[in-house]
Structure formats: structure tokens, C-alpha cells
Amino acid sequence: MNILLSTEPIYAYFGFVYFGFFVLFVFMVIKFFQIAKDVHYMRFRFDSLIRRVEELKNIEELKNKEELKNKEE
């Protein structure tokens, strides 16, 4: 006889417990992939932000060099 489909109360209780663990596992897997997607997106945004800051630093350095050249002339 299948324990999970049994009419005896203790086995029915085990069936509910197993089903609850299964639902919890599915929920945890879904949440894991959502968090992984968000972390990947945040890393992409952070990398683009770092690139932008480096570009701005390079622009500032070029401006400073031009100002020094203009002052020397």
C-alpha cells in the first residue's frame, strides 16, 4: 500500500509534511534564481558605473593636462 495515499492519520500527516517540504524546496529554488538574477544585474550596473567613473577621471586628467599646457604657454 502506498504510504503517501494511506488513510491512516499518521501516514497522511507524513504525506502533508513531505508535500510541505516539497513546496518549501520549490520556493527556495525560485528565490535562489531570482536573487542570482538580481545580483547579476547589480554587478552589471556596478561595472558600468565603475567604467563611467573611470571615463570621468580620464576626462578630468585630460582637462588638467590641457590647463597646464595653457598655463605654460
N, CA, C and O atoms as a DFTB+ gen file, in Angstrom:
292 C
 N C O
     1  1       0.851      -1.195       0.000
     2  2       0.000       0.000       0.000
     3  2       0.887       1.245       0.000
     4  3       1.920       1.291       0.667
     5  1       0.468       2.227      -0.745
     6  2       1.258       3.455      -0.841
     7  2       1.108       4.266       0.444
     8  3      -0.006       4.597       0.849
     9  1       2.221       4.581       1.075
    10  2       2.174       5.294       2.351
    11  2       1.616       6.706       2.166
    12  3       0.862       7.184       3.014
    13  1       1.979       7.385       1.061
    14  2       1.558       8.776       0.887
    15  2       0.062       8.896       0.610
    16  3      -0.516       9.960       0.834
    17  1      -0.582       7.824       0.124
    18  2      -2.018       7.867      -0.161
    19  2      -2.819       7.101       0.887
    20  3      -3.996       6.809       0.674
    21  1      -2.203       6.778       1.999
    22  2      -2.847       5.984       3.034
    23  2      -3.923       6.795       3.739
    24  3      -3.863       8.024       3.797
    25  1      -4.920       6.075       4.281
    26  2      -5.991       6.733       5.045
    27  2      -5.668       6.776       6.529
    28  3      -6.393       7.406       7.299
    29  1      -4.593       6.119       6.943
    30  2      -4.247       6.176       8.358
    31  2      -3.689       7.555       8.683
    32  3      -2.890       8.096       7.918
    33  1      -4.102       8.130       9.814
    34  2      -3.766       9.535      10.108
    35  2      -2.273       9.830      10.148
    36  3      -1.842      10.872       9.654
    37  1      -1.468       8.929      10.728
    38  2      -0.048       9.240      10.866
    39  2       0.624       9.288       9.504
    40  3       1.496      10.126       9.274
    41  1       0.227       8.395       8.590
    42  2       0.833       8.405       7.265
    43  2       0.329       9.584       6.441
    44  3       1.068      10.144       5.632
    45  1      -0.915       9.953       6.646
    46  2      -1.437      11.140       5.968
    47  2      -0.674      12.373       6.455
    48  3      -0.362      13.272       5.674
    49  1      -0.381      12.400       7.750
    50  2       0.395      13.513       8.298
    51  2       1.777      13.561       7.652
    52  3       2.255      14.635       7.287
    53  1       2.420      12.398       7.509
    54  2       3.727      12.368       6.838
    55  2       3.610      12.867       5.405
    56  3       4.496      13.565       4.913
    57  1       2.527      12.513       4.742
    58  2       2.311      12.987       3.377
    59  2       2.235      14.498       3.321
    60  3       2.823      15.121       2.437
    61  1       1.510      15.093       4.265
    62  2       1.435      16.558       4.305
    63  2       2.803      17.172       4.591
    64  3       3.162      18.202       4.019
    65  1       3.554      16.538       5.471
    66  2       4.896      17.044       5.790
    67  2       5.790      16.981       4.559
    68  3       6.499      17.939       4.252
    69  1       5.755      15.842       3.850
    70  2       6.571      15.723       2.637
    71  2       6.158      16.749       1.594
    72  3       7.004      17.358       0.939
    73  1       4.861      16.935       1.446
    74  2       4.369      17.918       0.476
    75  2       4.815      19.324       0.889
    76  3       5.188      20.131       0.037
    77  1       4.778      19.617       2.181
    78  2       5.231      20.922       2.664
    79  2       6.705      21.149       2.383
    80  3       7.107      22.238       1.971
    81  1       7.510      20.115       2.607
    82  2       8.936      20.244       2.297
    83  2       9.163      20.441       0.805
    84  3      10.045      21.201       0.403
    85  1       8.367      19.757      -0.018
    86  2       8.490      19.914      -1.470
    87  2       8.153      21.348      -1.882
    88  3       8.872      21.955      -2.675
    89  1       7.061      21.885      -1.343
    90  2       6.672      23.267      -1.661
    91  2       7.756      24.229      -1.191
    92  3       8.103      25.167      -1.908
    93  1       8.289      24.009      -0.001
    94  2       9.355      24.862       0.518
    95  2      10.595      24.788      -0.368
    96  3      11.228      25.810      -0.634
    97  1      10.946      23.588      -0.826
    98  2      12.099      23.415      -1.704
    99  2      11.898      24.162      -3.019
   100  3      12.802      24.856      -3.485
   101  1      10.713      24.024      -3.618
   102  2      10.427      24.728      -4.876
   103  2      10.513      26.234      -4.662
   104  3      11.086      26.945      -5.487
   105  1       9.953      26.722      -3.567
   106  2      10.012      28.153      -3.262
   107  2      11.461      28.612      -3.106
   108  3      11.831      29.678      -3.599
   109  1      12.285      27.807      -2.419
   110  2      13.686      28.184      -2.220
   111  2      14.441      28.217      -3.544
   112  3      15.272      29.100      -3.758
   113  1      14.163      27.265      -4.435
   114  2      14.828      27.254      -5.744
   115  2      14.437      28.491      -6.542
   116  3      15.292      29.133      -7.153
   117  1      13.149      28.828      -6.541
   118  2      12.692      30.019      -7.274
   119  2      13.360      31.265      -6.707
   120  3      13.848      32.106      -7.463
   121  1      13.386      31.392      -5.379
   122  2      14.017      32.561      -4.756
   123  2      15.509      32.621      -5.077
   124  3      16.051      33.700      -5.312
   125  1      16.170      31.466      -5.087
   126  2      17.595      31.439      -5.395
   127  2      17.852      32.020      -6.774
   128  3      18.756      32.838      -6.948
   129  1      17.054      31.599      -7.765
   130  2      17.273      32.102      -9.116
   131  2      16.907      33.579      -9.234
   132  3      17.541      34.308      -9.997
   133  1      15.901      34.032      -8.494
   134  2      15.570      35.463      -8.500
   135  2      16.723      36.273      -7.926
   136  3      17.097      37.303      -8.487
   137  1      17.287      35.818      -6.818
   138  2      18.398      36.540      -6.194
   139  2      19.621      36.507      -7.097
   140  3      20.325      37.509      -7.220
   141  1      19.886      35.358      -7.734
   142  2      21.030      35.267      -8.644
   143  2      20.865      36.228      -9.812
   144  3      21.835      36.856     -10.238
   145  1      19.651      36.349     -10.333
   146  2      19.394      37.271     -11.440
   147  2      19.618      38.714     -10.979
   148  3      20.240      39.509     -11.685
   149  1      19.102      39.047      -9.781
   150  2      19.269      40.409      -9.269
   151  2      20.735      40.730      -9.017
   152  3      21.185      41.837      -9.312
   153  1      21.485      39.773      -8.475
   154  2      22.911      40.005      -8.219
   155  2      23.653      40.205      -9.528
   156  3      24.529      41.065      -9.628
   157  1      23.299      39.404     -10.540
   158  2      23.945      39.567     -11.845
   159  2      23.641      40.953     -12.408
   160  3      24.530      41.617     -12.942
   161  1      22.382      41.391     -12.289
   162  2      22.004      42.713     -12.795
   163  2      22.743      43.810     -12.027
   164  3      23.224      44.775     -12.622
   165  1      22.830      43.656     -10.692
   166  2      23.519      44.668      -9.888
   167  2      25.003      44.709     -10.246
   168  3      25.606      45.781     -10.282
   169  1      25.591      43.542     -10.509
   170  2      27.005      43.524     -10.886
   171  2      27.197      44.233     -12.219
   172  3      28.156      44.984     -12.397
   173  1      26.281      43.994     -13.157
   174  2      26.357      44.671     -14.450
   175  2      26.259      46.180     -14.261
   176  3      27.021      46.933     -14.868
   177  1      25.324      46.628     -13.422
   178  2      25.161      48.062     -13.175
   179  2      26.410      48.621     -12.479
   180  3      26.857      49.723     -12.797
   181  1      26.967      47.862     -11.534
   182  2      28.142      48.323     -10.811
   183  2      29.338      48.439     -11.746
   184  3      30.103      49.400     -11.663
   185  1      29.505      47.448     -12.649
   186  2      30.608      47.509     -13.612
   187  2      30.468      48.710     -14.529
   188  3      31.453      49.387     -14.824
   189  1      29.237      48.982     -14.986
   190  2      29.040      50.132     -15.870
   191  2      29.295      51.433     -15.106
   192  3      29.812      52.398     -15.670
   193  1      28.930      51.455     -13.820
   194  2      29.192      52.645     -13.009
   195  2      30.696      52.858     -12.841
   196  3      31.174      53.988     -12.936
   197  1      31.439      51.786     -12.593
   198  2      32.895      51.895     -12.456
   199  2      33.511      52.392     -13.759
   200  3      34.397      53.247     -13.750
   201  1      33.030      51.846     -14.889
   202  2      33.550      52.305     -16.185
   203  2      33.280      53.792     -16.380
   204  3      34.143      54.521     -16.870
   205  1      32.104      54.239     -16.005
   206  2      31.746      55.660     -16.163
   207  2      32.638      56.541     -15.283
   208  3      33.092      57.597     -15.722
   209  1      32.886      56.113     -14.054
   210  2      33.754      56.887     -13.159
   211  2      35.167      56.962     -13.732
   212  3      35.806      58.013     -13.676
   213  1      35.658      55.846     -14.286
   214  2      36.995      55.861     -14.887
   215  2      37.040      56.801     -16.087
   216  3      38.031      57.502     -16.291
   217  1      35.966      56.817     -16.886
   218  2      35.916      57.745     -18.019
   219  2      35.956      59.189     -17.532
   220  3      36.656      60.022     -18.107
   221  1      35.212      59.481     -16.483
   222  2      35.202      60.846     -15.943
   223  2      36.575      61.224     -15.395
   224  3      37.019      62.361     -15.561
   225  1      37.252      60.270     -14.740
   226  2      38.605      60.551     -14.249
   227  2      39.543      60.857     -15.408
   228  3      40.348      61.786     -15.334
   229  1      39.437      60.071     -16.488
   230  2      40.283      60.312     -17.656
   231  2      39.994      61.681     -18.258
   232  3      40.917      62.391     -18.659
   233  1      38.717      62.057     -18.324
   234  2      38.358      63.376     -18.856
   235  2      38.953      64.472     -17.981
   236  3      39.481      65.459     -18.494
   237  1      38.869      64.302     -16.656
   238  2      39.443      65.295     -15.740
   239  2      40.956      65.394     -15.929
   240  3      41.513      66.492     -15.938
   241  1      41.616      64.247     -16.079
   242  2      43.070      64.268     -16.283
   243  2      43.426      64.994     -17.573
   244  3      44.383      65.768     -17.605
   245  1      42.666      64.753     -18.633
   246  2      42.927      65.443     -19.904
   247  2      42.720      66.950     -19.758
   248  3      43.497      67.747     -20.283
   249  1      41.665      67.329     -19.039
   250  2      41.417      68.762     -18.826
   251  2      42.561      69.387     -18.035
   252  3      43.013      70.487     -18.350
   253  1      43.026      68.681     -17.007
   254  2      44.132      69.202     -16.201
   255  2      45.397      69.354     -17.041
   256  3      46.117      70.343     -16.906
   257  1      45.671      68.384     -17.904
   258  2      46.848      68.479     -18.776
   259  2      46.726      69.660     -19.729
   260  3      47.696      70.380     -19.964
   261  1      45.524      69.856     -20.279
   262  2      45.316      70.983     -21.190
   263  2      45.492      72.308     -20.456
   264  3      46.073      73.250     -20.995
   265  1      44.987      72.378     -19.221
   266  2      45.137      73.608     -18.440
   267  2      46.607      73.881     -18.143
   268  3      47.051      75.027     -18.205
   269  1      47.368      72.830     -17.821
   270  2      48.797      73.011     -17.567
   271  2      49.514      73.499     -18.828
   272  3      50.381      74.370     -18.761
   273  1      49.146      72.932     -19.968
   274  2      49.761      73.375     -21.224
   275  2      49.420      74.832     -21.496
   276  3      50.275      75.606     -21.925
   277  1      48.166      75.206     -21.246
   278  2      47.746      76.591     -21.481
   279  2      48.466      77.547     -20.531
   280  3      48.818      78.660     -20.923
   281  1      48.684      77.124     -19.292
   282  2      49.386      77.981     -18.338
   283  2      50.853      78.136     -18.720
   284  3      51.441      79.203     -18.543
   285  1      51.438      77.060     -19.248
   286  2      52.842      77.130     -19.656
   287  2      53.033      78.064     -20.840
   288  3      54.075      78.707     -20.967
   289  1      52.033      78.139     -21.703
   290  2      52.142      78.998     -22.898
   291  2      51.896      80.427     -22.536
   292  3      51.944      81.300     -23.403
